Structures are given as structure tokens and as C-alpha cells.
């Protein structure tokens, strides 16, 4: 039997479609698919034979990329996985949760989710009479008592590491508590990627990604994905919801994700190394008040991150000594890092959560979650490490005298 290939080899390998012998995956830019006869079309329409019909239902380019994503996220599993690419990370979350939840049900989650997800749960799902219960998911006892106190909780939805303070949640522990209570477990694995963390192995039923971030890696497309074991009973309804709401990915964005995946391990290794170096530099700088990076032994989640991730990721945040004014001035003073509200690109990006991603979150909620006016979030890129550290040094020292 052939030996199982390493994760990075699978990332780099081409995927092919039976429709073409091109070495590199072609973009099938076609809204519909032709049949040789009406009889052949009837076989596909009635489900007797597999085949492509219409772009919103599926496309060979998209299917090839889905197969690769399923292989990577399910890398440690014996069972096969399935993936469904969607138009964005938000539509992946929306499509998955809509397939599971009914009026009267509740979702158990954390207060420090991606902002769009919090809004989706409170506004869109709230209007459908689906309740959102937020607790500190790093505390197993609060998870247990929430589940005991609300028998309508049907789904545990979580993110780890969290944005922007990089707190980590022990997936294995709380997934097992949720499963004991008959809950579906869904994890947003955008920050870690399957290269660093595999929630399906740790007990999750479904993983979603904003592939817009690390999986694409180059900041040139928006897409998302839902991944779970092929045997999940929810798949027919998930696919139906995607098809009927038109939350499908387009072939070009799927192709860009595939192009990005080829270098995921290389990019991630370099980005993790750079993040570690930058975190250590900031941690020792007298004008920096606090650094949030799970790779630092002083970070509250260091041990959990070490246990469930193969490296600590490339996201970090830090508080400069001073107020909002000093944080903004440091950001404006950066030459290499760009100010942009995304993450996971090959170049370093900074964001000021207080005035951007968390602008619509109440100040006291922000402060309770460690989001202060002097906090800067960094998505660390693949630049030369010394150049990067020097950029932050000059920006900080220009503003705050040591
Ligand atoms: C960006 C992001 C999303 C939303 O993804 P889009 O592709 O922008 O729709 C969801 N979760 C996390 C953690 C994200 O960073």
C-alpha cells in the first residue's frame, strides 16, 4: 500500500478534474453544463447519475478545491470528509447554522467572536427566534452549567485563538461536554488553519473557514468553506441551503484558494517564526505595556495552545504605553506594515480594534475582553524578520520616548 503523504505534500499537489488534462487546475467559467442527450440530462436531474447541471449547484473547479480542503482538514481522520465552498466566511457560517437551528433553539458561544459572527447571531438569527447564549468558553464549568440551564441549546459554536487577544479554548474538553448533551460542535478555524490545528480530530462536527484569510493567503479573494465528515446527516440540507440561497463560491475565487493552499505550510512556518520574533521584541520593549501572543510563556493560553496547535500562529496584539492617540500614531508611523482590516496575507497588516472591528461593541464589553484603546492587532507576514522588527521599533520609538 502507498504510504500516506505528508500534509505539506498534499497542500502543494495539483488537483485535477476529469474534464481536462491540463496540469494546473482550469477555471471552468461556465454557468451551466451541456448534456449529450435529453436522456443523459434526465439521469443527472433525477439523481441516478452524478454530474454537473448548473453553476450554483456545483462546478468542476470548485469540486476539485473542495476535495483538497476536505483532505487537509480531515488529515488525521480515518473517515473521509466533505467540504463545501461558499461565497464568504460569513455565508459558510450562515449556511451551516441555518441548516441546524430552528426557532426556539439556542447557540452556545463566546462573547469574543469575530464581529460579523456576533452580529449574524444576534440580528439575523435573533430575528428567527434563535437565541444566542454567550459564556466564557475557556471555563468548562460555565459551559456545563449553561447546557444544564438551557435545554434548547443545539449548537456549540466557537473560535480559537480568539480575536484580537488570542485567548485559546480547549476544544477537546468543551466539545466532549457539548457532545454529552447532544449538541452539534462547530469551530471557526480561520486563525489557525488545518496546518496548525484540526478541530475535527479534537471532537468538532464541522469546521468553517473564512478562506479569505490564510488559506487564500494573498488577499485577493473572498470565500469560505464548511468541512465535516462525509457521513454527517446534515450534508443534504447544507447543500440545499447553499443551492437555494445562492451562497456558492465562484470558480475564480475557488481557484485562488487552491493557488494559495500550495504554499500554506511554507507561509505559515515563516509567519509563525516572524510572529514569535516580533512578540518577543515587543514583550521586551519598555514602551509596550502588554503583548498578547499564545507563543509567549506568559500568555494565559500558552499551555492550551501548545497542546492543541502545532505552532502558535501569526496573529498577535499589543498595547502601547499611552492612550488611543499613541496607538494610532504608532500605526501611522509604520512603513512596512499596512493598515488594513483583514488578516492572513503574506504582508504584515495592522488594525486598531477599538475604532474598527469593535467599533459597534459596547466599550465596557470591549474592556472586559481586553480590547483597550491602546491595543494594536498585527497579522504578521513573511517579510524579512529584522526588517519587520525594525519597522515596529522605529514606529514605536518615534512616538513614545523610552
Ligand atoms: C474574516 C473572518 C470571518 C468572515 O469571513 P469573510 O470571508 O470576510 O466573510 C469569520 N471568522 C473569522 C475568524 C474571520 O477572521
mmCIF file of C-alpha atoms and ligand atoms in Angstrom:
data_model
loop_
_atom_site.group_PDB
_atom_site.id
_atom_site.type_symbol
_atom_site.label_atom_id
_atom_site.label_comp_id
_atom_site.label_asym_id
_atom_site.label_seq_id
_atom_site.Cartn_x
_atom_site.Cartn_y
_atom_site.Cartn_z
ATOM 1 C CA UNK A 1 0.000 0.000 0.000
ATOM 2 C CA UNK A 2 1.149 3.525 -0.745
ATOM 3 C CA UNK A 3 2.371 5.468 2.273
ATOM 4 C CA UNK A 4 0.275 8.404 3.403
ATOM 5 C CA UNK A 5 1.747 11.640 2.081
ATOM 6 C CA UNK A 6 2.687 14.464 4.446
ATOM 7 C CA UNK A 7 0.340 17.424 4.941
ATOM 8 C CA UNK A 8 2.640 19.849 3.096
ATOM 9 C CA UNK A 9 2.932 17.485 0.106
ATOM 10 C CA UNK A 10 -0.853 17.342 -0.154
ATOM 11 C CA UNK A 11 -1.020 21.154 0.013
ATOM 12 C CA UNK A 12 1.408 21.509 -2.870
ATOM 13 C CA UNK A 13 -0.076 18.812 -5.094
ATOM 14 C CA UNK A 14 -2.223 19.824 -8.046
ATOM 15 C CA UNK A 15 -5.857 18.821 -8.099
ATOM 16 C CA UNK A 16 -7.391 17.763 -11.384
ATOM 17 C CA UNK A 17 -10.788 17.487 -12.877
ATOM 18 C CA UNK A 18 -11.810 14.692 -15.204
ATOM 19 C CA UNK A 19 -12.914 17.375 -17.680
ATOM 20 C CA UNK A 20 -9.403 18.399 -18.675
ATOM 21 C CA UNK A 21 -5.837 17.091 -18.869
ATOM 22 C CA UNK A 22 -4.296 20.483 -18.012
ATOM 23 C CA UNK A 23 -1.580 20.131 -15.360
ATOM 24 C CA UNK A 24 -2.836 23.198 -13.486
ATOM 25 C CA UNK A 25 -6.476 23.214 -12.438
ATOM 26 C CA UNK A 26 -8.511 25.086 -15.062
ATOM 27 C CA UNK A 27 -11.158 27.635 -14.141
ATOM 28 C CA UNK A 28 -14.415 26.289 -15.553
ATOM 29 C CA UNK A 29 -16.091 29.620 -16.221
ATOM 30 C CA UNK A 30 -19.451 28.223 -17.212
ATOM 31 C CA UNK A 31 -22.852 28.830 -15.681
ATOM 32 C CA UNK A 32 -24.303 25.567 -16.980
ATOM 33 C CA UNK A 33 -23.205 22.160 -18.228
ATOM 34 C CA UNK A 34 -24.158 20.547 -21.511
ATOM 35 C CA UNK A 35 -25.662 17.065 -21.957
ATOM 36 C CA UNK A 36 -25.174 14.752 -24.913
ATOM 37 C CA UNK A 37 -28.850 13.802 -24.899
ATOM 38 C CA UNK A 38 -32.061 14.575 -23.045
ATOM 39 C CA UNK A 39 -31.851 11.057 -21.581
ATOM 40 C CA UNK A 40 -28.430 11.856 -20.106
ATOM 41 C CA UNK A 41 -29.813 15.064 -18.576
ATOM 42 C CA UNK A 42 -32.740 13.150 -17.053
ATOM 43 C CA UNK A 43 -30.324 10.706 -15.408
ATOM 44 C CA UNK A 44 -28.487 13.571 -13.719
ATOM 45 C CA UNK A 45 -31.597 15.556 -12.815
ATOM 46 C CA UNK A 46 -33.234 12.519 -11.228
ATOM 47 C CA UNK A 47 -30.078 11.757 -9.264
ATOM 48 C CA UNK A 48 -29.438 8.402 -10.975
ATOM 49 C CA UNK A 49 -26.066 9.637 -12.169
ATOM 50 C CA UNK A 50 -23.661 12.204 -10.782
ATOM 51 C CA UNK A 51 -22.981 15.174 -12.981
ATOM 52 C CA UNK A 52 -22.831 18.925 -13.265
ATOM 53 C CA UNK A 53 -26.007 20.775 -14.088
ATOM 54 C CA UNK A 54 -25.860 24.432 -13.218
ATOM 55 C CA UNK A 55 -23.126 26.600 -11.676
ATOM 56 C CA UNK A 56 -24.975 27.374 -8.477
ATOM 57 C CA UNK A 57 -25.262 23.620 -7.745
ATOM 58 C CA UNK A 58 -21.619 22.787 -8.340
ATOM 59 C CA UNK A 59 -18.699 23.211 -10.726
ATOM 60 C CA UNK A 60 -15.644 21.041 -11.529
ATOM 61 C CA UNK A 61 -13.104 23.680 -10.408
ATOM 62 C CA UNK A 62 -14.918 24.182 -7.121
ATOM 63 C CA UNK A 63 -15.333 20.454 -6.557
ATOM 64 C CA UNK A 64 -11.606 19.840 -7.038
ATOM 65 C CA UNK A 65 -10.695 22.535 -4.494
ATOM 66 C CA UNK A 66 -13.328 21.231 -2.059
ATOM 67 C CA UNK A 67 -11.783 17.769 -2.243
ATOM 68 C CA UNK A 68 -8.385 19.182 -1.296
ATOM 69 C CA UNK A 69 -9.776 21.231 1.606
ATOM 70 C CA UNK A 70 -11.631 18.149 2.906
ATOM 71 C CA UNK A 71 -8.418 16.103 2.760
ATOM 72 C CA UNK A 72 -6.415 18.744 4.632
ATOM 73 C CA UNK A 73 -8.918 19.470 7.410
ATOM 74 C CA UNK A 74 -9.622 15.740 7.858
ATOM 75 C CA UNK A 75 -5.932 14.819 7.596
ATOM 76 C CA UNK A 76 -5.849 12.784 10.846
ATOM 77 C CA UNK A 77 -9.195 11.058 10.387
ATOM 78 C CA UNK A 78 -9.811 7.552 9.094
ATOM 79 C CA UNK A 79 -13.192 8.598 7.741
ATOM 80 C CA UNK A 80 -13.499 10.669 4.563
ATOM 81 C CA UNK A 81 -14.545 14.309 4.858
ATOM 82 C CA UNK A 82 -16.535 16.558 2.615
ATOM 83 C CA UNK A 83 -16.184 20.292 2.031
ATOM 84 C CA UNK A 84 -18.494 22.876 0.545
ATOM 85 C CA UNK A 85 -17.045 26.165 -0.668
ATOM 86 C CA UNK A 86 -19.204 29.241 -0.134
ATOM 87 C CA UNK A 87 -19.189 32.865 -1.247
ATOM 88 C CA UNK A 88 -17.564 34.088 2.001
ATOM 89 C CA UNK A 89 -16.698 33.032 5.534
ATOM 90 C CA UNK A 90 -19.925 34.687 6.699
ATOM 91 C CA UNK A 91 -22.010 32.675 4.237
ATOM 92 C CA UNK A 92 -20.303 29.467 5.403
ATOM 93 C CA UNK A 93 -21.377 30.247 8.992
ATOM 94 C CA UNK A 94 -24.859 31.331 7.890
ATOM 95 C CA UNK A 95 -25.412 28.274 5.673
ATOM 96 C CA UNK A 96 -24.192 25.834 8.330
ATOM 97 C CA UNK A 97 -26.150 27.305 11.248
ATOM 98 C CA UNK A 98 -29.326 27.744 9.202
ATOM 99 C CA UNK A 99 -29.162 24.043 8.373
ATOM 100 C CA UNK A 100 -29.038 23.066 12.041
ATOM 101 C CA UNK A 101 -31.100 25.584 14.031
ATOM 102 C CA UNK A 102 -34.870 26.059 14.261
ATOM 103 C CA UNK A 103 -36.967 28.728 16.017
ATOM 104 C CA UNK A 104 -36.770 28.204 19.775
ATOM 105 C CA UNK A 105 -33.263 26.683 19.590
ATOM 106 C CA UNK A 106 -30.200 28.319 21.096
ATOM 107 C CA UNK A 107 -26.496 28.548 20.197
ATOM 108 C CA UNK A 108 -23.902 28.463 22.943
ATOM 109 C CA UNK A 109 -20.894 30.605 22.122
ATOM 110 C CA UNK A 110 -18.350 33.107 23.422
ATOM 111 C CA UNK A 111 -18.502 36.912 23.786
ATOM 112 C CA UNK A 112 -15.304 37.482 21.833
ATOM 113 C CA UNK A 113 -16.292 36.108 18.421
ATOM 114 C CA UNK A 114 -15.447 37.663 15.050
ATOM 115 C CA UNK A 115 -17.626 40.813 14.947
ATOM 116 C CA UNK A 116 -19.616 39.731 11.886
ATOM 117 C CA UNK A 117 -20.487 36.423 13.524
ATOM 118 C CA UNK A 118 -21.747 38.152 16.681
ATOM 119 C CA UNK A 119 -23.952 40.402 14.537
ATOM 120 C CA UNK A 120 -25.192 37.468 12.444
ATOM 121 C CA UNK A 121 -26.192 35.549 15.568
ATOM 122 C CA UNK A 122 -27.816 38.452 17.386
ATOM 123 C CA UNK A 123 -29.511 40.150 14.440
ATOM 124 C CA UNK A 124 -30.274 37.586 11.706
ATOM 125 C CA UNK A 125 -30.696 34.503 13.885
ATOM 126 C CA UNK A 126 -32.203 36.582 16.711
ATOM 127 C CA UNK A 127 -34.971 37.658 14.335
ATOM 128 C CA UNK A 128 -35.685 33.967 13.632
ATOM 129 C CA UNK A 129 -36.227 33.386 17.363
ATOM 130 C CA UNK A 130 -32.899 31.606 17.697
ATOM 131 C CA UNK A 131 -31.241 32.568 20.945
ATOM 132 C CA UNK A 132 -27.519 33.242 21.441
ATOM 133 C CA UNK A 133 -26.061 32.406 24.825
ATOM 134 C CA UNK A 134 -22.574 33.744 25.447
ATOM 135 C CA UNK A 135 -20.335 32.381 28.188
ATOM 136 C CA UNK A 136 -16.616 32.173 28.838
ATOM 137 C CA UNK A 137 -15.848 29.008 26.851
ATOM 138 C CA UNK A 138 -12.426 28.679 28.455
ATOM 139 C CA UNK A 139 -14.260 27.792 31.658
ATOM 140 C CA UNK A 140 -15.593 24.219 31.353
ATOM 141 C CA UNK A 141 -17.881 24.746 34.357
ATOM 142 C CA UNK A 142 -19.692 27.691 32.717
ATOM 143 C CA UNK A 143 -20.164 25.557 29.592
ATOM 144 C CA UNK A 144 -21.595 22.706 31.648
ATOM 145 C CA UNK A 145 -23.944 24.918 33.652
ATOM 146 C CA UNK A 146 -25.160 26.763 30.519
ATOM 147 C CA UNK A 147 -26.029 23.408 28.941
ATOM 148 C CA UNK A 148 -27.817 22.244 32.089
ATOM 149 C CA UNK A 149 -29.651 25.567 32.428
ATOM 150 C CA UNK A 150 -30.881 25.726 28.803
ATOM 151 C CA UNK A 151 -32.220 22.546 27.259
ATOM 152 C CA UNK A 152 -32.748 24.338 23.917
ATOM 153 C CA UNK A 153 -29.001 24.631 23.140
ATOM 154 C CA UNK A 154 -28.464 22.704 19.904
ATOM 155 C CA UNK A 155 -25.096 24.009 18.834
ATOM 156 C CA UNK A 156 -21.782 24.953 20.405
ATOM 157 C CA UNK A 157 -20.035 27.452 18.146
ATOM 158 C CA UNK A 158 -16.511 28.595 18.880
ATOM 159 C CA UNK A 159 -13.351 30.284 17.646
ATOM 160 C CA UNK A 160 -9.839 29.653 18.886
ATOM 161 C CA UNK A 161 -7.482 31.506 19.052
ATOM 162 C CA UNK A 162 -9.826 34.439 19.568
ATOM 163 C CA UNK A 163 -9.701 37.862 18.002
ATOM 164 C CA UNK A 164 -7.835 40.090 18.914
ATOM 165 C CA UNK A 165 -6.466 38.867 22.269
ATOM 166 C CA UNK A 166 -5.528 35.345 21.085
ATOM 167 C CA UNK A 167 -7.079 33.525 24.025
ATOM 168 C CA UNK A 168 -7.393 29.806 23.310
ATOM 169 C CA UNK A 169 -10.236 27.465 24.128
ATOM 170 C CA UNK A 170 -9.629 23.806 24.915
ATOM 171 C CA UNK A 171 -11.587 22.290 22.011
ATOM 172 C CA UNK A 172 -11.352 18.671 23.177
ATOM 173 C CA UNK A 173 -12.689 19.367 26.670
ATOM 174 C CA UNK A 174 -15.658 21.526 25.762
ATOM 175 C CA UNK A 175 -16.532 19.556 22.620
ATOM 176 C CA UNK A 176 -16.883 16.451 24.767
ATOM 177 C CA UNK A 177 -19.135 18.285 27.254
ATOM 178 C CA UNK A 178 -21.271 19.541 24.363
ATOM 179 C CA UNK A 179 -21.497 16.084 22.786
ATOM 180 C CA UNK A 180 -22.616 14.558 26.103
ATOM 181 C CA UNK A 181 -25.515 16.999 25.876
ATOM 182 C CA UNK A 182 -26.357 16.159 22.262
ATOM 183 C CA UNK A 183 -25.031 19.432 20.830
ATOM 184 C CA UNK A 184 -23.523 19.936 17.399
ATOM 185 C CA UNK A 185 -19.992 21.368 17.678
ATOM 186 C CA UNK A 186 -18.811 23.857 15.036
ATOM 187 C CA UNK A 187 -15.416 25.561 15.087
ATOM 188 C CA UNK A 188 -14.238 28.589 13.114
ATOM 189 C CA UNK A 189 -10.643 27.536 12.336
ATOM 190 C CA UNK A 190 -9.737 30.649 10.322
ATOM 191 C CA UNK A 191 -6.955 31.902 12.618
ATOM 192 C CA UNK A 192 -5.130 28.567 12.955
ATOM 193 C CA UNK A 193 -5.789 26.782 9.620
ATOM 194 C CA UNK A 194 -5.651 22.958 9.386
ATOM 195 C CA UNK A 195 -1.860 23.228 9.204
ATOM 196 C CA UNK A 196 -1.724 24.255 12.880
ATOM 197 C CA UNK A 197 -4.958 22.925 14.390
ATOM 198 C CA UNK A 198 -7.535 20.273 13.389
ATOM 199 C CA UNK A 199 -10.765 20.645 15.342
ATOM 200 C CA UNK A 200 -12.412 17.606 13.683
ATOM 201 C CA UNK A 201 -9.754 15.441 15.353
ATOM 202 C CA UNK A 202 -10.480 17.159 18.676
ATOM 203 C CA UNK A 203 -14.200 16.375 18.625
ATOM 204 C CA UNK A 204 -15.808 19.006 16.388
ATOM 205 C CA UNK A 205 -18.534 18.001 13.930
ATOM 206 C CA UNK A 206 -17.944 20.854 11.498
ATOM 207 C CA UNK A 207 -15.196 23.346 10.781
ATOM 208 C CA UNK A 208 -15.738 26.587 8.917
ATOM 209 C CA UNK A 209 -13.152 28.957 7.474
ATOM 210 C CA UNK A 210 -13.022 32.359 6.022
ATOM 211 C CA UNK A 211 -10.693 31.163 3.234
ATOM 212 C CA UNK A 212 -10.300 34.880 2.504
ATOM 213 C CA UNK A 213 -7.565 34.845 5.148
ATOM 214 C CA UNK A 214 -4.702 32.293 5.450
ATOM 215 C CA UNK A 215 -5.988 29.652 3.019
ATOM 216 C CA UNK A 216 -6.044 32.129 0.138
ATOM 217 C CA UNK A 217 -3.131 33.915 1.781
ATOM 218 C CA UNK A 218 -2.730 36.676 -0.779
ATOM 219 C CA UNK A 219 -5.671 38.938 -0.003
ATOM 220 C CA UNK A 220 -7.174 38.703 -3.487
ATOM 221 C CA UNK A 221 -10.465 36.887 -2.998
ATOM 222 C CA UNK A 222 -13.402 36.387 -0.654
ATOM 223 C CA UNK A 223 -14.661 32.854 0.031
ATOM 224 C CA UNK A 224 -15.492 30.436 2.812
ATOM 225 C CA UNK A 225 -15.807 26.724 3.396
ATOM 226 C CA UNK A 226 -17.768 24.250 5.540
ATOM 227 C CA UNK A 227 -15.980 20.947 6.263
ATOM 228 C CA UNK A 228 -17.208 17.844 8.087
ATOM 229 C CA UNK A 229 -17.177 14.060 7.888
ATOM 230 C CA UNK A 230 -18.904 12.765 4.733
ATOM 231 C CA UNK A 231 -21.242 10.752 6.971
ATOM 232 C CA UNK A 232 -22.791 13.854 8.627
ATOM 233 C CA UNK A 233 -26.571 13.710 8.240
ATOM 234 C CA UNK A 234 -26.750 17.491 7.785
ATOM 235 C CA UNK A 235 -24.991 17.497 4.380
ATOM 236 C CA UNK A 236 -28.090 17.245 2.160
ATOM 237 C CA UNK A 237 -29.705 20.216 3.902
ATOM 238 C CA UNK A 238 -26.459 22.223 3.971
ATOM 239 C CA UNK A 239 -26.067 21.692 0.225
ATOM 240 C CA UNK A 240 -29.738 22.521 -0.350
ATOM 241 C CA UNK A 241 -29.447 25.755 1.632
ATOM 242 C CA UNK A 242 -26.343 26.754 -0.304
ATOM 243 C CA UNK A 243 -28.047 25.986 -3.610
ATOM 244 C CA UNK A 244 -31.302 27.768 -2.778
ATOM 245 C CA UNK A 245 -29.782 30.867 -1.186
ATOM 246 C CA UNK A 246 -27.035 31.016 -3.806
ATOM 247 C CA UNK A 247 -24.264 31.174 -1.229
ATOM 248 C CA UNK A 248 -21.990 29.157 -3.528
ATOM 249 C CA UNK A 249 -18.391 30.145 -4.231
ATOM 250 C CA UNK A 250 -17.428 31.220 -7.746
ATOM 251 C CA UNK A 251 -14.805 29.209 -9.676
ATOM 252 C CA UNK A 252 -12.240 32.035 -9.814
ATOM 253 C CA UNK A 253 -12.183 32.563 -6.050
ATOM 254 C CA UNK A 254 -12.032 28.779 -5.548
ATOM 255 C CA UNK A 255 -9.057 28.678 -7.917
ATOM 256 C CA UNK A 256 -7.323 31.446 -5.948
ATOM 257 C CA UNK A 257 -7.812 29.469 -2.736
ATOM 258 C CA UNK A 258 -6.224 26.471 -4.404
ATOM 259 C CA UNK A 259 -3.279 28.539 -5.583
ATOM 260 C CA UNK A 260 -2.808 29.825 -2.036
ATOM 261 C CA UNK A 261 -3.066 26.369 -0.450
ATOM 262 C CA UNK A 262 0.026 25.178 -2.273
ATOM 263 C CA UNK A 263 2.249 27.370 -0.105
ATOM 264 C CA UNK A 264 0.207 27.249 3.126
ATOM 265 C CA UNK A 265 2.821 25.298 5.157
ATOM 266 C CA UNK A 266 5.704 27.460 3.860
ATOM 267 C CA UNK A 267 3.860 30.696 4.561
ATOM 268 C CA UNK A 268 2.641 29.546 7.946
ATOM 269 C CA UNK A 269 6.069 28.378 9.117
ATOM 270 C CA UNK A 270 7.608 31.717 8.165
ATOM 271 C CA UNK A 271 4.708 33.733 9.580
ATOM 272 C CA UNK A 272 4.820 31.849 12.896
ATOM 273 C CA UNK A 273 8.589 32.436 13.158
ATOM 274 C CA UNK A 274 8.179 36.135 12.404
ATOM 275 C CA UNK A 275 5.288 36.460 14.867
ATOM 276 C CA UNK A 276 7.350 34.825 17.609
ATOM 277 C CA UNK A 277 10.266 37.184 16.966
ATOM 278 C CA UNK A 278 8.032 40.259 16.858
ATOM 279 C CA UNK A 279 6.165 39.191 20.018
ATOM 280 C CA UNK A 280 9.454 38.713 21.867
ATOM 281 C CA UNK A 281 10.770 42.077 20.693
ATOM 282 C CA UNK A 282 7.565 43.859 21.753
ATOM 283 C CA UNK A 283 7.471 41.986 25.056
ATOM 284 C CA UNK A 284 10.904 43.378 25.957
ATOM 285 C CA UNK A 285 10.253 46.907 24.710
ATOM 286 C CA UNK A 286 9.861 49.455 27.538
ATOM 287 C CA UNK A 287 7.186 51.418 25.605
ATOM 288 C CA UNK A 288 4.939 48.367 25.240
ATOM 289 C CA UNK A 289 2.544 47.677 28.108
ATOM 290 C CA UNK A 290 1.277 44.225 27.109
ATOM 291 C CA UNK A 291 1.685 41.611 24.364
ATOM 292 C CA UNK A 292 -0.987 39.018 23.526
ATOM 293 C CA UNK A 293 0.652 36.087 21.756
ATOM 294 C CA UNK A 294 0.000 32.463 22.797
ATOM 295 C CA UNK A 295 3.619 31.606 21.976
ATOM 296 C CA UNK A 296 4.807 33.683 24.937
ATOM 297 C CA UNK A 297 5.110 31.558 28.087
ATOM 298 C CA UNK A 298 3.397 34.386 30.000
ATOM 299 C CA UNK A 299 0.213 34.272 27.882
ATOM 300 C CA UNK A 300 -2.723 32.763 29.785
ATOM 301 C CA UNK A 301 -3.432 30.294 26.934
ATOM 302 C CA UNK A 302 0.164 29.209 26.329
ATOM 303 C CA UNK A 303 -0.348 25.640 27.572
ATOM 304 C CA UNK A 304 -3.655 25.054 25.736
ATOM 305 C CA UNK A 305 -2.162 26.406 22.515
ATOM 306 C CA UNK A 306 0.855 24.132 22.955
ATOM 307 C CA UNK A 307 -1.397 21.120 23.475
ATOM 308 C CA UNK A 308 -3.812 21.608 20.586
ATOM 309 C CA UNK A 309 -1.797 23.520 17.974
ATOM 310 C CA UNK A 310 1.454 22.571 16.237
ATOM 311 C CA UNK A 311 2.643 26.197 16.385
ATOM 312 C CA UNK A 312 1.278 29.420 17.856
ATOM 313 C CA UNK A 313 0.041 31.146 14.732
ATOM 314 C CA UNK A 314 0.870 34.514 13.229
ATOM 315 C CA UNK A 315 -1.677 36.790 14.881
ATOM 316 C CA UNK A 316 -0.736 38.926 17.864
ATOM 317 C CA UNK A 317 -1.830 42.126 19.536
ATOM 318 C CA UNK A 318 -0.089 44.569 21.828
ATOM 319 C CA UNK A 319 -0.850 47.604 23.975
ATOM 320 C CA UNK A 320 1.447 50.569 23.665
ATOM 321 C CA UNK A 321 2.147 52.630 26.785
ATOM 322 C CA UNK A 322 -0.244 55.530 26.496
ATOM 323 C CA UNK A 323 -3.727 56.091 25.142
ATOM 324 C CA UNK A 324 -5.561 55.747 21.843
ATOM 325 C CA UNK A 325 -3.580 58.703 20.453
ATOM 326 C CA UNK A 326 -0.249 56.912 20.889
ATOM 327 C CA UNK A 327 -1.574 53.656 19.381
ATOM 328 C CA UNK A 328 -2.848 55.475 16.282
ATOM 329 C CA UNK A 329 0.433 57.385 15.914
ATOM 330 C CA UNK A 330 2.452 54.144 16.105
ATOM 331 C CA UNK A 331 0.243 52.621 13.394
ATOM 332 C CA UNK A 332 0.611 55.680 11.168
ATOM 333 C CA UNK A 333 4.380 55.541 11.660
ATOM 334 C CA UNK A 334 4.791 52.010 10.266
ATOM 335 C CA UNK A 335 6.452 51.871 6.839
ATOM 336 C CA UNK A 336 6.335 48.154 6.017
ATOM 337 C CA UNK A 337 3.121 47.071 7.746
ATOM 338 C CA UNK A 338 -0.109 48.288 6.142
ATOM 339 C CA UNK A 339 -3.258 49.422 7.885
ATOM 340 C CA UNK A 340 -5.949 47.072 6.529
ATOM 341 C CA UNK A 341 -8.937 45.308 8.069
ATOM 342 C CA UNK A 342 -8.110 41.725 7.125
ATOM 343 C CA UNK A 343 -5.557 39.108 8.151
ATOM 344 C CA UNK A 344 -3.580 36.163 6.860
ATOM 345 C CA UNK A 345 -1.990 37.898 3.866
ATOM 346 C CA UNK A 346 1.707 37.452 3.044
ATOM 347 C CA UNK A 347 2.420 41.056 4.048
ATOM 348 C CA UNK A 348 2.090 42.371 7.594
ATOM 349 C CA UNK A 349 -1.162 44.140 8.430
ATOM 350 C CA UNK A 350 -2.222 46.169 11.450
ATOM 351 C CA UNK A 351 -5.652 47.127 12.714
ATOM 352 C CA UNK A 352 -6.953 49.221 15.612
ATOM 353 C CA UNK A 353 -9.791 47.090 17.052
ATOM 354 C CA UNK A 354 -11.197 49.884 19.272
ATOM 355 C CA UNK A 355 -12.043 52.109 16.275
ATOM 356 C CA UNK A 356 -12.650 49.445 13.589
ATOM 357 C CA UNK A 357 -13.592 45.797 14.150
ATOM 358 C CA UNK A 358 -15.021 46.507 17.620
ATOM 359 C CA UNK A 359 -16.441 49.980 16.997
ATOM 360 C CA UNK A 360 -20.015 48.719 17.437
ATOM 361 C CA UNK A 361 -19.267 46.719 20.567
ATOM 362 C CA UNK A 362 -20.003 48.468 23.882
ATOM 363 C CA UNK A 363 -16.902 49.948 25.491
ATOM 364 C CA UNK A 364 -17.345 48.040 28.741
ATOM 365 C CA UNK A 365 -17.702 44.742 26.829
ATOM 366 C CA UNK A 366 -14.516 45.583 24.925
ATOM 367 C CA UNK A 367 -12.615 46.433 28.096
ATOM 368 C CA UNK A 368 -13.824 43.255 29.782
ATOM 369 C CA UNK A 369 -12.421 41.284 26.836
ATOM 370 C CA UNK A 370 -9.038 43.048 26.879
ATOM 371 C CA UNK A 371 -9.790 45.322 23.927
ATOM 372 C CA UNK A 372 -8.414 48.670 25.028
ATOM 373 C CA UNK A 373 -7.992 51.980 23.139
ATOM 374 C CA UNK A 374 -4.203 51.467 23.081
ATOM 375 C CA UNK A 375 -4.367 47.946 21.576
ATOM 376 C CA UNK A 376 -2.979 47.224 18.084
ATOM 377 C CA UNK A 377 -3.659 43.934 16.280
ATOM 378 C CA UNK A 378 -0.988 42.550 13.963
ATOM 379 C CA UNK A 379 -1.304 39.909 11.256
ATOM 380 C CA UNK A 380 2.338 39.015 10.764
ATOM 381 C CA UNK A 381 3.564 38.430 7.212
ATOM 382 C CA UNK A 382 6.527 36.692 5.564
ATOM 383 C CA UNK A 383 8.849 39.714 5.301
ATOM 384 C CA UNK A 384 12.446 39.578 6.471
ATOM 385 C CA UNK A 385 12.311 39.259 10.251
ATOM 386 C CA UNK A 386 14.838 42.015 11.015
ATOM 387 C CA UNK A 387 13.156 44.487 8.652
ATOM 388 C CA UNK A 388 9.837 43.805 10.308
ATOM 389 C CA UNK A 389 11.083 44.180 13.876
ATOM 390 C CA UNK A 390 12.933 47.356 12.879
ATOM 391 C CA UNK A 391 9.719 48.794 11.390
ATOM 392 C CA UNK A 392 7.863 48.351 14.683
ATOM 393 C CA UNK A 393 10.872 49.647 16.646
ATOM 394 C CA UNK A 394 11.120 52.889 14.662
ATOM 395 C CA UNK A 395 7.333 53.445 14.717
ATOM 396 C CA UNK A 396 7.158 52.976 18.500
ATOM 397 C CA UNK A 397 10.274 54.984 19.316
ATOM 398 C CA UNK A 398 9.186 57.890 17.108
ATOM 399 C CA UNK A 399 6.053 58.252 19.238
ATOM 400 C CA UNK A 400 6.810 57.093 22.753
ATOM 401 C CA UNK A 401 10.074 58.059 24.358
ATOM 402 C CA UNK A 402 11.675 55.259 26.319
HETATM 403 C C1 LIG B 1 -12.886 37.280 8.327
HETATM 404 C C2 LIG B 1 -13.446 36.298 9.263
HETATM 405 C C3 LIG B 1 -14.749 35.792 9.108
HETATM 406 C C4 LIG B 1 -15.648 36.257 7.984
HETATM 407 O O1 LIG B 1 -15.163 35.850 6.740
HETATM 408 P P1 LIG B 1 -15.462 36.610 5.346
HETATM 409 O O2 LIG B 1 -14.711 35.798 4.371
HETATM 410 O O3 LIG B 1 -14.989 38.014 5.489
HETATM 411 O O4 LIG B 1 -16.942 36.550 5.163
HETATM 412 C C5 LIG B 1 -15.201 34.857 10.008
HETATM 413 N N1 LIG B 1 -14.438 34.446 11.043
HETATM 414 C C6 LIG B 1 -13.190 34.906 11.239
HETATM 415 C C7 LIG B 1 -12.399 34.417 12.398
HETATM 416 C C8 LIG B 1 -12.654 35.849 10.371
HETATM 417 O O5 LIG B 1 -11.420 36.325 10.583
#
